[in-house]
Coordinates of C-alpha atoms in Angstrom, one line a residue:
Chain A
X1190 CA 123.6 -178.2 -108.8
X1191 CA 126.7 -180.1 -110.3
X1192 CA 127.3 -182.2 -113.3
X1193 CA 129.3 -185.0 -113.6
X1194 CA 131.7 -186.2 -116.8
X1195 CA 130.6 -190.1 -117.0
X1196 CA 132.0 -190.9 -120.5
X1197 CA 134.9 -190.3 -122.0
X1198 CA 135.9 -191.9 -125.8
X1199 CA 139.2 -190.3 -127.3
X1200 CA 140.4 -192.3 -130.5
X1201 CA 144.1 -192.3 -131.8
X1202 CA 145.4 -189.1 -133.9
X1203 CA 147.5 -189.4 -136.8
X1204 CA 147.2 -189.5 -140.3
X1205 CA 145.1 -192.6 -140.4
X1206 CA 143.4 -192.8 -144.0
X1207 CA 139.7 -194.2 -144.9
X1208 CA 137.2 -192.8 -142.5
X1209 CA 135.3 -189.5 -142.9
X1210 CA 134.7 -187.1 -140.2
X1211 CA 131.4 -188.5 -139.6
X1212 CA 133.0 -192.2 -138.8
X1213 CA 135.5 -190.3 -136.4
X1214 CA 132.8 -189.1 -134.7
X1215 CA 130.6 -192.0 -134.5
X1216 CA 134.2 -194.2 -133.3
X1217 CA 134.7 -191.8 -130.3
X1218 CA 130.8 -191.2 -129.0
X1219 CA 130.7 -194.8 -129.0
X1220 CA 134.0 -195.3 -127.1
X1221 CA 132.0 -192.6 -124.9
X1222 CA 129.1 -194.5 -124.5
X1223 CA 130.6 -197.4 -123.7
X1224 CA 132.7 -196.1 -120.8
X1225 CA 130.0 -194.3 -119.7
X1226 CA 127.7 -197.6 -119.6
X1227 CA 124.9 -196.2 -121.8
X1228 CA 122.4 -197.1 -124.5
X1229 CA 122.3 -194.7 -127.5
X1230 CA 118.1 -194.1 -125.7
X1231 CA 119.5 -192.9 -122.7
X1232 CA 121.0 -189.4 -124.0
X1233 CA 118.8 -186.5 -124.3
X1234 CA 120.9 -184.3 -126.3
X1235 CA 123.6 -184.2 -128.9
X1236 CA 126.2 -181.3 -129.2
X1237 CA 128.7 -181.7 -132.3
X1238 CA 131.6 -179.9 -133.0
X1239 CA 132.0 -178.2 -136.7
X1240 CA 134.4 -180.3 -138.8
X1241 CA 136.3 -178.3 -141.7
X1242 CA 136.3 -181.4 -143.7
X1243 CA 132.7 -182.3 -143.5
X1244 CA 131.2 -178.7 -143.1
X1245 CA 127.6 -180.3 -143.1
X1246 CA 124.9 -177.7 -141.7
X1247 CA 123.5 -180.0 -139.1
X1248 CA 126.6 -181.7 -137.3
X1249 CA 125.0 -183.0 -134.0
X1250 CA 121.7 -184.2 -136.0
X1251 CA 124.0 -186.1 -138.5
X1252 CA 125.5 -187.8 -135.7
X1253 CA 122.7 -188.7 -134.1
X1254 CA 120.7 -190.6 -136.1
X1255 CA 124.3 -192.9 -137.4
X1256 CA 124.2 -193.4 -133.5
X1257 CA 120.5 -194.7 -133.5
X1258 CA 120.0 -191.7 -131.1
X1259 CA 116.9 -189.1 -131.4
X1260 CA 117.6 -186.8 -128.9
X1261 CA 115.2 -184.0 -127.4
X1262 CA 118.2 -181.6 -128.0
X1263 CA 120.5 -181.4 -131.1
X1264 CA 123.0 -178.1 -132.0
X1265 CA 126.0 -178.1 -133.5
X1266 CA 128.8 -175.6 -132.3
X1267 CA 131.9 -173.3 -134.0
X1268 CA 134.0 -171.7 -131.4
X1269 CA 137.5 -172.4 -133.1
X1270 CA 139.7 -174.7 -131.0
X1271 CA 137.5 -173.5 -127.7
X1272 CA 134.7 -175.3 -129.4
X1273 CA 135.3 -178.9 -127.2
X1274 CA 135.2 -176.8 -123.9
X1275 CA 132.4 -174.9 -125.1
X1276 CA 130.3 -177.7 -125.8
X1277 CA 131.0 -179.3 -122.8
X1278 CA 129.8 -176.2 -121.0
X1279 CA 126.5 -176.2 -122.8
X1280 CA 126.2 -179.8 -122.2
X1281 CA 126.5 -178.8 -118.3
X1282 CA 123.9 -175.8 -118.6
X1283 CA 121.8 -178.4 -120.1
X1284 CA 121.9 -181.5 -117.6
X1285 CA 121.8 -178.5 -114.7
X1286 CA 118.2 -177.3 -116.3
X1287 CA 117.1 -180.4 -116.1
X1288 CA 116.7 -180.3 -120.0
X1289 CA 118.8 -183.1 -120.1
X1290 CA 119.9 -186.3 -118.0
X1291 CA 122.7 -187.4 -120.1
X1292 CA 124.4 -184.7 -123.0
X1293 CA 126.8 -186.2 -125.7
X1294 CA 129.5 -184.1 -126.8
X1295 CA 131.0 -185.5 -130.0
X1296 CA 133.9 -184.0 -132.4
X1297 CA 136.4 -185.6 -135.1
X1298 CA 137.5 -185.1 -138.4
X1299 CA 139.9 -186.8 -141.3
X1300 CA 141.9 -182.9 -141.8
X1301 CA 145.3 -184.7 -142.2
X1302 CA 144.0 -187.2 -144.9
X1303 CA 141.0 -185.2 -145.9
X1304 CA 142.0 -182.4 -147.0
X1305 CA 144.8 -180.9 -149.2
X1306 CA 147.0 -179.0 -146.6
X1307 CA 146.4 -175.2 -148.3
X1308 CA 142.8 -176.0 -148.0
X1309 CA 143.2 -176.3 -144.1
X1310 CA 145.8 -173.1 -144.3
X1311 CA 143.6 -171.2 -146.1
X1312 CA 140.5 -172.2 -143.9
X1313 CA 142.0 -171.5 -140.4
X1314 CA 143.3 -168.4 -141.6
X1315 CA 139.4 -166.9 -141.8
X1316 CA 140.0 -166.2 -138.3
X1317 CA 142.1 -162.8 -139.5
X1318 CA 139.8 -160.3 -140.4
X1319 CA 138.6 -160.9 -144.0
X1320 CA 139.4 -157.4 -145.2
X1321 CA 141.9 -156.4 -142.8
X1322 CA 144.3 -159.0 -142.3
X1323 CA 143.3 -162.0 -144.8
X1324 CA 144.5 -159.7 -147.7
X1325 CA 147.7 -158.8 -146.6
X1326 CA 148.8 -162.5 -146.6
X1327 CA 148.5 -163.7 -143.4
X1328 CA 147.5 -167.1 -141.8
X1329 CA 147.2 -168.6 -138.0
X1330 CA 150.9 -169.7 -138.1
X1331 CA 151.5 -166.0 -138.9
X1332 CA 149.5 -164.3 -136.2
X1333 CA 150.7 -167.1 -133.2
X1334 CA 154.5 -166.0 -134.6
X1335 CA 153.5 -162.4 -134.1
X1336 CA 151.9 -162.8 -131.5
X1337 CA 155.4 -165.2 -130.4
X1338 CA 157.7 -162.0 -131.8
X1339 CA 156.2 -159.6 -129.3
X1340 CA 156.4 -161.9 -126.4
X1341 CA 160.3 -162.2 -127.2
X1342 CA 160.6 -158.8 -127.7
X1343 CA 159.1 -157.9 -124.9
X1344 CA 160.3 -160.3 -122.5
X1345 CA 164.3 -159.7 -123.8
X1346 CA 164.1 -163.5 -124.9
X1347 CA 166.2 -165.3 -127.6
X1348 CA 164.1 -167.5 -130.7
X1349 CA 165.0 -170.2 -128.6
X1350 CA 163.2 -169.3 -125.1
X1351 CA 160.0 -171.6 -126.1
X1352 CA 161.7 -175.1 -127.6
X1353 CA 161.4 -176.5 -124.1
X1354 CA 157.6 -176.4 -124.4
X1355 CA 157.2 -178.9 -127.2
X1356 CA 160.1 -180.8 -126.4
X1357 CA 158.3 -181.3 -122.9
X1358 CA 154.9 -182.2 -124.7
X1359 CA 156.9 -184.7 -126.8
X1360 CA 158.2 -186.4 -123.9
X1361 CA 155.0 -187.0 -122.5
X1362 CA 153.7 -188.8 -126.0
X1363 CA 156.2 -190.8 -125.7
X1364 CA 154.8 -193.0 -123.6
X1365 CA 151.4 -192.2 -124.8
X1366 CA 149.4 -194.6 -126.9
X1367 CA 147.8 -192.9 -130.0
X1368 CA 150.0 -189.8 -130.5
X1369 CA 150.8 -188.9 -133.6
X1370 CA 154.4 -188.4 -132.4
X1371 CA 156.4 -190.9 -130.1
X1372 CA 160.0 -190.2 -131.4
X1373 CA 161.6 -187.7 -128.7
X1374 CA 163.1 -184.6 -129.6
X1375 CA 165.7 -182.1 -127.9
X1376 CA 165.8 -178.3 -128.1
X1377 CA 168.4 -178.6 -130.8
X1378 CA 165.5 -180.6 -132.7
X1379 CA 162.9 -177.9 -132.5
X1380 CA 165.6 -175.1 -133.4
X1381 CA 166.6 -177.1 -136.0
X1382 CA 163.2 -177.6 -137.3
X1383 CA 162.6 -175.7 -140.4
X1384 CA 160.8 -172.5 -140.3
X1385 CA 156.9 -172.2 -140.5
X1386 CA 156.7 -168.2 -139.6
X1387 CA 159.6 -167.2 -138.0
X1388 CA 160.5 -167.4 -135.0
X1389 CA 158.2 -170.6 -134.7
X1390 CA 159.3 -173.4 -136.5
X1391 CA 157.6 -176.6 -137.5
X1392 CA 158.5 -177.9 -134.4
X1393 CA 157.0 -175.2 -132.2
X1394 CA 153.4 -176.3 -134.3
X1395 CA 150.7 -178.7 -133.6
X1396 CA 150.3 -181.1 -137.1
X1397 CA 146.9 -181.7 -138.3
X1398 CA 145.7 -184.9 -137.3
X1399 CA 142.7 -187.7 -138.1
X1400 CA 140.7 -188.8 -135.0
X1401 CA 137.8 -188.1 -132.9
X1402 CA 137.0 -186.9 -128.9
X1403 CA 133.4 -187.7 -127.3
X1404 CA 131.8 -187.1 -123.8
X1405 CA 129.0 -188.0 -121.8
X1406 CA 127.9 -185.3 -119.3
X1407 CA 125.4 -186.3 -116.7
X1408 CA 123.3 -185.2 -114.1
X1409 CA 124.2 -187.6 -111.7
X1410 CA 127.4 -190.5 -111.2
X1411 CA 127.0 -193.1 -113.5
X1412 CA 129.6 -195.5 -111.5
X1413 CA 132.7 -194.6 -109.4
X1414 CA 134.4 -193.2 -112.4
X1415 CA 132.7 -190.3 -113.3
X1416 CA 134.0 -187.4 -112.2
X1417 CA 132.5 -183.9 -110.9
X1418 CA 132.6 -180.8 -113.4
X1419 CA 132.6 -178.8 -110.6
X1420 CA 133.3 -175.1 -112.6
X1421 CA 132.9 -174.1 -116.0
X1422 CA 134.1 -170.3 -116.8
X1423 CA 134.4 -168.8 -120.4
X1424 CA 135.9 -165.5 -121.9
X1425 CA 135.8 -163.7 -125.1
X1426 CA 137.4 -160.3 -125.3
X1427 CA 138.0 -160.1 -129.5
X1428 CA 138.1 -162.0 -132.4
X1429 CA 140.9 -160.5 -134.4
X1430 CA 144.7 -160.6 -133.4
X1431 CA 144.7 -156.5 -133.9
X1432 CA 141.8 -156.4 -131.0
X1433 CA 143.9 -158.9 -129.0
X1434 CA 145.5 -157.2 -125.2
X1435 CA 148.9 -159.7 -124.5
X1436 CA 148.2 -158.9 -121.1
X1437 CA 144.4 -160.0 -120.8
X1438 CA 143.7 -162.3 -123.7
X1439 CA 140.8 -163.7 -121.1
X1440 CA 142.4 -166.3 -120.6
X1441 CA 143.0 -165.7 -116.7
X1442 CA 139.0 -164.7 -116.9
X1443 CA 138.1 -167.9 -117.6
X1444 CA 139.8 -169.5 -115.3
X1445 CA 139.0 -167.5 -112.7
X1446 CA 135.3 -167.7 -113.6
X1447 CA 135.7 -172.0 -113.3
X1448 CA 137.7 -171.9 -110.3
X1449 CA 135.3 -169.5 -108.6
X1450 CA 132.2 -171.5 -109.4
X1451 CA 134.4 -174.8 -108.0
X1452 CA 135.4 -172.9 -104.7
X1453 CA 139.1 -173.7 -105.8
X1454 CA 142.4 -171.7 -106.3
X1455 CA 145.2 -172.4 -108.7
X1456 CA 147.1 -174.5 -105.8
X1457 CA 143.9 -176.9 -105.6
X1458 CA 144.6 -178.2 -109.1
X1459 CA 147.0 -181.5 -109.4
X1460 CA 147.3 -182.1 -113.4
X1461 CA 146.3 -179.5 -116.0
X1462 CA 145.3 -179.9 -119.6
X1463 CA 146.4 -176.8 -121.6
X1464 CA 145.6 -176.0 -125.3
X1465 CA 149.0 -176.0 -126.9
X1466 CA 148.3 -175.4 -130.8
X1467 CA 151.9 -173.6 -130.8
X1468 CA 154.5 -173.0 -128.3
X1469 CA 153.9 -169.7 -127.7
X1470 CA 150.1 -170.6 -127.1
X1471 CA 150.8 -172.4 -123.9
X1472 CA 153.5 -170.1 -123.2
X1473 CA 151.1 -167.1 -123.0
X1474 CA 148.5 -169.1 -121.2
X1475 CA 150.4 -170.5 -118.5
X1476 CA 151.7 -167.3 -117.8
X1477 CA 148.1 -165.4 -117.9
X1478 CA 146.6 -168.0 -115.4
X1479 CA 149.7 -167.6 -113.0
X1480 CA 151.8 -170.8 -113.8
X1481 CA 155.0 -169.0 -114.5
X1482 CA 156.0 -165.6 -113.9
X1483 CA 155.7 -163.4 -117.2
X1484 CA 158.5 -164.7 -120.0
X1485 CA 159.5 -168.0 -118.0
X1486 CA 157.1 -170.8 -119.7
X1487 CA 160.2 -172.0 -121.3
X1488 CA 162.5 -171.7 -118.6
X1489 CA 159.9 -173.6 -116.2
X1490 CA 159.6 -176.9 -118.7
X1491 CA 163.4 -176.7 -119.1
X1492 CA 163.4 -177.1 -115.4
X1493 CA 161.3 -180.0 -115.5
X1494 CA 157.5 -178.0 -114.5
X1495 CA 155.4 -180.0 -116.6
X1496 CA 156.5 -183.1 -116.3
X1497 CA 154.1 -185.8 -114.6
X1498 CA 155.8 -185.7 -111.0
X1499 CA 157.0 -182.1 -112.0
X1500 CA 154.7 -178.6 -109.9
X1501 CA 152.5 -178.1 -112.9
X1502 CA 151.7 -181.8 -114.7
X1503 CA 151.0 -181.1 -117.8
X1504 CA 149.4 -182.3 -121.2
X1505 CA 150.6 -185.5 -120.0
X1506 CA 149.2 -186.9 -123.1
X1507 CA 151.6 -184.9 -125.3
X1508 CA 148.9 -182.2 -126.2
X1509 CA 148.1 -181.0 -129.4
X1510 CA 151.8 -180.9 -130.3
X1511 CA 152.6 -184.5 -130.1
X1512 CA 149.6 -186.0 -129.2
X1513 CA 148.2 -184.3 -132.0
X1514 CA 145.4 -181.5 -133.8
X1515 CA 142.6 -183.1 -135.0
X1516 CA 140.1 -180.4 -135.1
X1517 CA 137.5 -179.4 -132.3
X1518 CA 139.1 -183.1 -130.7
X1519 CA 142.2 -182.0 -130.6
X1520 CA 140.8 -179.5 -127.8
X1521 CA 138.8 -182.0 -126.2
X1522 CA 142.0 -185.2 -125.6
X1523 CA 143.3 -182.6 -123.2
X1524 CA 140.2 -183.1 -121.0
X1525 CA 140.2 -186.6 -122.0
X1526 CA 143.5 -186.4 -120.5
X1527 CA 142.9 -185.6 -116.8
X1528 CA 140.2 -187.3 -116.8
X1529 CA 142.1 -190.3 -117.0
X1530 CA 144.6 -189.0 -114.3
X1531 CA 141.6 -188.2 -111.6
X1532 CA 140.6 -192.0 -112.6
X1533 CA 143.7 -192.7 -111.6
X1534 CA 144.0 -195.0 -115.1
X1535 CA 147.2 -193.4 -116.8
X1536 CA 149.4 -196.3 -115.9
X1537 CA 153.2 -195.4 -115.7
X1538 CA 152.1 -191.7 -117.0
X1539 CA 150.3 -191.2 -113.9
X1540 CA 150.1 -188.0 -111.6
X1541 CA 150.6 -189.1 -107.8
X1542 CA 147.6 -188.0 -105.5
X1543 CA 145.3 -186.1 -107.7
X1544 CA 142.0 -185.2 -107.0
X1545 CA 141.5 -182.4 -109.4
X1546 CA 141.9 -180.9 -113.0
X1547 CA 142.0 -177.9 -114.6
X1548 CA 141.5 -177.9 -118.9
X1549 CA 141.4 -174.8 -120.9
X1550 CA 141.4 -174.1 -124.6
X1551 CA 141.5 -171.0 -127.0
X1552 CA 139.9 -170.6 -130.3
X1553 CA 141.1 -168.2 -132.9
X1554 CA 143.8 -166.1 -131.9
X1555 CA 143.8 -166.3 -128.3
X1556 CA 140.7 -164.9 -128.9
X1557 CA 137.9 -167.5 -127.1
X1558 CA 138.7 -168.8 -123.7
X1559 CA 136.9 -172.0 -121.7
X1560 CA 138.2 -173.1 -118.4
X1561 CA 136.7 -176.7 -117.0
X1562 CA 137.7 -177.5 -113.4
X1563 CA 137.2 -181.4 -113.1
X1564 CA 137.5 -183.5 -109.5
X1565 CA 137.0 -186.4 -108.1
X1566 CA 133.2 -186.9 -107.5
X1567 CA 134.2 -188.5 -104.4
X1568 CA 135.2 -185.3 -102.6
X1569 CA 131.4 -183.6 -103.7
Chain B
X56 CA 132.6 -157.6 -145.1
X57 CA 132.9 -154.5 -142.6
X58 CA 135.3 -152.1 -144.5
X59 CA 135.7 -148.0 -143.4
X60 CA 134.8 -145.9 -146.1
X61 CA 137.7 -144.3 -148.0
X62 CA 140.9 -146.5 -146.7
X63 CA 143.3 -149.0 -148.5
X64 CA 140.5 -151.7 -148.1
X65 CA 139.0 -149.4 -150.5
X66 CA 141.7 -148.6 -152.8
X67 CA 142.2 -145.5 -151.2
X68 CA 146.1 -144.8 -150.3
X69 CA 145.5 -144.4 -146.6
X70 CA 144.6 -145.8 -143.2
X71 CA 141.6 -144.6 -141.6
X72 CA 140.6 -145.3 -137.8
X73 CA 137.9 -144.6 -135.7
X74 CA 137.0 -141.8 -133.5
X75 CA 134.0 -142.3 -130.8
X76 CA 132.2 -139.0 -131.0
X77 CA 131.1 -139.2 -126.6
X78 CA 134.0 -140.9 -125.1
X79 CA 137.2 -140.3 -127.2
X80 CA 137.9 -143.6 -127.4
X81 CA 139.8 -144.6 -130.7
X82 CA 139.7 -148.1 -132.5
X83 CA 141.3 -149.5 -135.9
X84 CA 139.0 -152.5 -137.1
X85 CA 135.7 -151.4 -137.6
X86 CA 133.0 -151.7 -135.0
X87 CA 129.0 -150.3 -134.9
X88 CA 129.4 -149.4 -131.4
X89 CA 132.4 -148.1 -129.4
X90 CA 133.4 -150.7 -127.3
X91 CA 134.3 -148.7 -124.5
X92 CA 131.0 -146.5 -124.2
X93 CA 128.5 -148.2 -126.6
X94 CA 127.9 -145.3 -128.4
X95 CA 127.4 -145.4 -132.1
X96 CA 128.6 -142.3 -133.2
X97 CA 132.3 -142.4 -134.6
X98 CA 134.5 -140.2 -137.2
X99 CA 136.9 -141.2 -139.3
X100 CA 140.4 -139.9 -138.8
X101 CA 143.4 -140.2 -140.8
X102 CA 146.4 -140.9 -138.3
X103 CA 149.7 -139.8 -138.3
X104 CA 151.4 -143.4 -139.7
X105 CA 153.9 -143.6 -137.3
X106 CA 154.0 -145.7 -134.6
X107 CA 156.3 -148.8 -132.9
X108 CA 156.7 -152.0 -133.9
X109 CA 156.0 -154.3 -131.8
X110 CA 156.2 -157.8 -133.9
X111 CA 157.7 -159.2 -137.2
X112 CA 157.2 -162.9 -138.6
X113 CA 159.2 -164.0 -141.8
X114 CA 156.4 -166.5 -143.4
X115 CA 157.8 -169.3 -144.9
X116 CA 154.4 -171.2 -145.8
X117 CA 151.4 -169.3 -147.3
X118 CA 148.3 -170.4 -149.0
X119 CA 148.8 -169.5 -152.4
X120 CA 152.0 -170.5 -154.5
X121 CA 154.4 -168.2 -154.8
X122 CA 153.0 -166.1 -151.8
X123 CA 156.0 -166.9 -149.3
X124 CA 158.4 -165.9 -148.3
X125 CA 156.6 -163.1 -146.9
X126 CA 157.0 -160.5 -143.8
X127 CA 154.3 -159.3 -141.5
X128 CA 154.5 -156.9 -138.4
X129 CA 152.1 -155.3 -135.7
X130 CA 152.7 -151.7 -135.4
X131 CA 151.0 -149.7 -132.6
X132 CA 150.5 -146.2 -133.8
X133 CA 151.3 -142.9 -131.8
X134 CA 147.1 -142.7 -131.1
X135 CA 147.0 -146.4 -130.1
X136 CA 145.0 -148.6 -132.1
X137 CA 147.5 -151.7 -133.1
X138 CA 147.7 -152.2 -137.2
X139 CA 149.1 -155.2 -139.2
X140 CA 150.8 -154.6 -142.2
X141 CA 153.3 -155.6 -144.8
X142 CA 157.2 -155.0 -143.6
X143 CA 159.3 -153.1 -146.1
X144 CA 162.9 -152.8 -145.5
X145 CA 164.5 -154.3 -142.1
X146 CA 161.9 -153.9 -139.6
X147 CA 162.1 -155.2 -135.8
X148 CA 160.2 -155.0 -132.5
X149 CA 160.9 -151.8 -130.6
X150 CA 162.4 -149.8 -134.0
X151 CA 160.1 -146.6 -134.5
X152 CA 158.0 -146.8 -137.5
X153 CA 156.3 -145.9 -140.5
X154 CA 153.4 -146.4 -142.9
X155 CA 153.2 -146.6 -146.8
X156 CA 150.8 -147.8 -149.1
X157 CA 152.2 -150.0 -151.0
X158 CA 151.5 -152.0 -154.3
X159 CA 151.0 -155.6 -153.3
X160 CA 152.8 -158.5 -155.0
X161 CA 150.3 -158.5 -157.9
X162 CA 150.3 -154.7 -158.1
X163 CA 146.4 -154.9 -157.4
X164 CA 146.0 -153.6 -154.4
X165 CA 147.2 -151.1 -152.0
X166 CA 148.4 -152.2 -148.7
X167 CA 149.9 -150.9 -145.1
X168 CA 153.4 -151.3 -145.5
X169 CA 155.4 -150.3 -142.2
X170 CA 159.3 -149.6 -142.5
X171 CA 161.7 -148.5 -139.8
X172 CA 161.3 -144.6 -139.3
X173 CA 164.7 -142.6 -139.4
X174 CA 165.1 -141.6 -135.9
X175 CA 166.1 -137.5 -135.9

């Protein structure tokens, strides 16, 4: 019993003042509806991502009736920046139950125009440990630069062993419509960034971004271009950065979970969509899932790795650190992402010959891991 | 809030971990049930402070005004369990190190302070 991804809505990110979190939303499960070819009384459930902005107790029901949907099924979700994926995988236990024929998955906030930027700081950073952590000053640009220092350290790398990462994701946004960065940048850029907590600089972060991601998930094809989920695989080994093992964050877990249940190895997958909220994110997650050997993430996208006709095509939307960081939909343009390159619909960004996908984001501090293996429905 | 009984969270000058009373196993955050074994019984222990460092960040943007700039590390201690403190002094990964408890910018509170252990 498969599922199949049938709609896909991803708005622009940016700072884009005068809509709520709740508009964002509502612009993107349309978009999704839309592609996917169905009436607001075809879906049978609604999944919505938390928004920090909004922080309303009933997301998905919110959503739903501004839709003109009344679904049989309605939960919101919090699973940090895993939260997309993790909906997504609900929405595929749900159409595989039968409790469902089509799910919408639905995120977006306004956190860049919304909300004062030590109010988003001082939010995220609940993901230390309230007594533990919190108090000693701490934030999530602290604990990904720790988590960067020890990588460094123990990899004998310089501070600039990771500017190749966002430089790379820059060059992809580039040619991407909706990013909330298009100007390139060069290593010297991102060294001479100013620092955030060292050794990351501003350039080695995601911004915050406006916009909104939606998905319909389906129990059967809708039309030629819906695609197969054909393995879902999650992870969650701790919470707090001082639980966190560098060497199995579960990352590698989850991904071996979705490409067990889609009969697949790591050399099946054509174009990947990797959460990339820092530099060192992606650079730890690569490397856990087999990518690059341990301490070369940089050293492959210097060579030219993740570029679109490169081994590993990657975030070829410019990922959360140029495309941008909206909230749970910043998690959630990365599947957008690959789904457009198995639709074959990414124009001069496209990935030759691809047939399948693999997406996979982290919430917290490395600390919640989903893994979605997409492909073309054609091949199931 | 989970706190452990009698450490700096507490105003007590000290760090405390945890000690699974079946399996050994020892821990730093607190937990109801060791999660190596399950078991539920656990002692406090007061370790022996020192440890290696194993990260530093220099924070240059904080939540509150005034609160940067601002150094953190992660220190793994001689029994295991991986603390984050404060950094006093110069403090980089691999030095050997030490904990204090340490007055925090508003003299409020106590907090784990690591600087680099004199090697002998």
């Amino acid at each position: 019993m498969t599922a199949f991804l049938t709609g896909v809505g991803l708005t622009p990110f940016g700072r884009q003042p005068g809509r709520d979190s709740l508009d964002w939303q509502c612009t993107a499960a349309g978009m999704a509806l839309d592609d996917a070819g169905l009436g607001p009384d075809r879906v049978g459930a609604v999944i919505a991502g938390y928004s920090t902005v909004a922080n309303h107790l009933m997301p998905a029901n919110l959503a739903a009736e501004r839709l003109g949907i009344r679904p049989d099924v309605a939960f919101g979700m919090s699973v940090g920046g895993a939260t997309g994926l993790a909906m997504v995988a609900q929405a595929v236990a749900l159409v595989r139950s039968a409790a469902a024929e089509h799910v919408l998955v639905v995120a977006g906030e306004n956190r860049a125009s919304g909300q004062a930027r030590t109010t988003s700081t001082t939010v995220l950073a609940q993901v230390g440990h309230a007594a533990y952590e919190v108090p000693l000053g701490g934030n999530v640009p602290a604990y990904y630069a720790l988590l960067a220092s020890r990588y460094l350290w123990s990899h004998g790398l310089d501070d600039g062993a990771l500017a190749a990462l966002p430089v790379q994701m820059r060059e992809h946004a580039v040619g991407t419509a909706g990013a909330h960065f298009r100007e390139p940048i060069t290593v010297a850029d991102v060294l001479a960034s100013r620092p955030v907590a060292e050794p990351l600089r501003l350039l080695d972060c995601c911004p915050v971004s406006d916009g909104g991601a939606a998905f319909v998930i389906s129990r059967a094809p809708v039309s030629e271009r819906s695609l197969q989920i054909a393995g879902v695989g999650q992870a969650h080994r701790h919470q707090h950065l001082s639980e966190l093992d560098p060497d199995d964050t579960g990352a590698s877990r989850a991904a071996g979970i979705a490409l067990g249940e889609a009969g697949m190895d790591l050399g099946g997958v054509h174009v990947w969509g990797i959460y990339d909220s820092f530099s060192i994110t992606v650079a730890m997650i690569v490397e856990e899932l087999g990518l690059a050997p341990p301490g070369c993430a940089g050293a492959y996208a210097q060579a030219g790795a993740f570029q679109a006709d490169g081994r590993y095509p990657l975030n070829t939307h410019g990922g959360l650190l140029s495309y941008g960081h909206s909230g749970v939909a910043g998690g959630m343009a990365h599947l957008a992402e690959v789904a457009g390159q198995l639709r074959g619909e990414r124009g001069v960004a496209q990935v030759r010959n691809c047939e399948a996908g693999y997406v996979h984001a982290d919430g917290g501090v490395l600390s919640a891991h989903v893994g979605v293996v997409l492909r073309k429905a054609s091949r199931s | 809030m989970s706190r452990t009984q009698g450490d700096w969270t507490q105003g007590c000058a000290r760090l405390l971990i945890a000690v699974c009373a079946d399996c050994g196993n020892n821990w730093y955050l607190p937990k109801d049930r060791c999660p190596r074994c399950g078991s539920a019984r656990q002692s406090s222990v007061q370790p022996s402070g020192e440890g290696r460092c194993v990260a530093v960040t220099l924070l240059h943007v904080t939540g509150e005004p005034g609160g940067a700039p601002l150094s953190l590390a992660l220190v793994r201690l001689d029994e295991g369990p991986v603390v984050m403190g404060r950094v006093d002094g110069d403090l980089a990964p691999g030095d050997p190190a030490r904990v204090h408890l340490l007055p925090s910018g508003t003299g409020t509170t106590l907090l784990p302070s690591f600087s680099r252990k004199a090697v002998t």
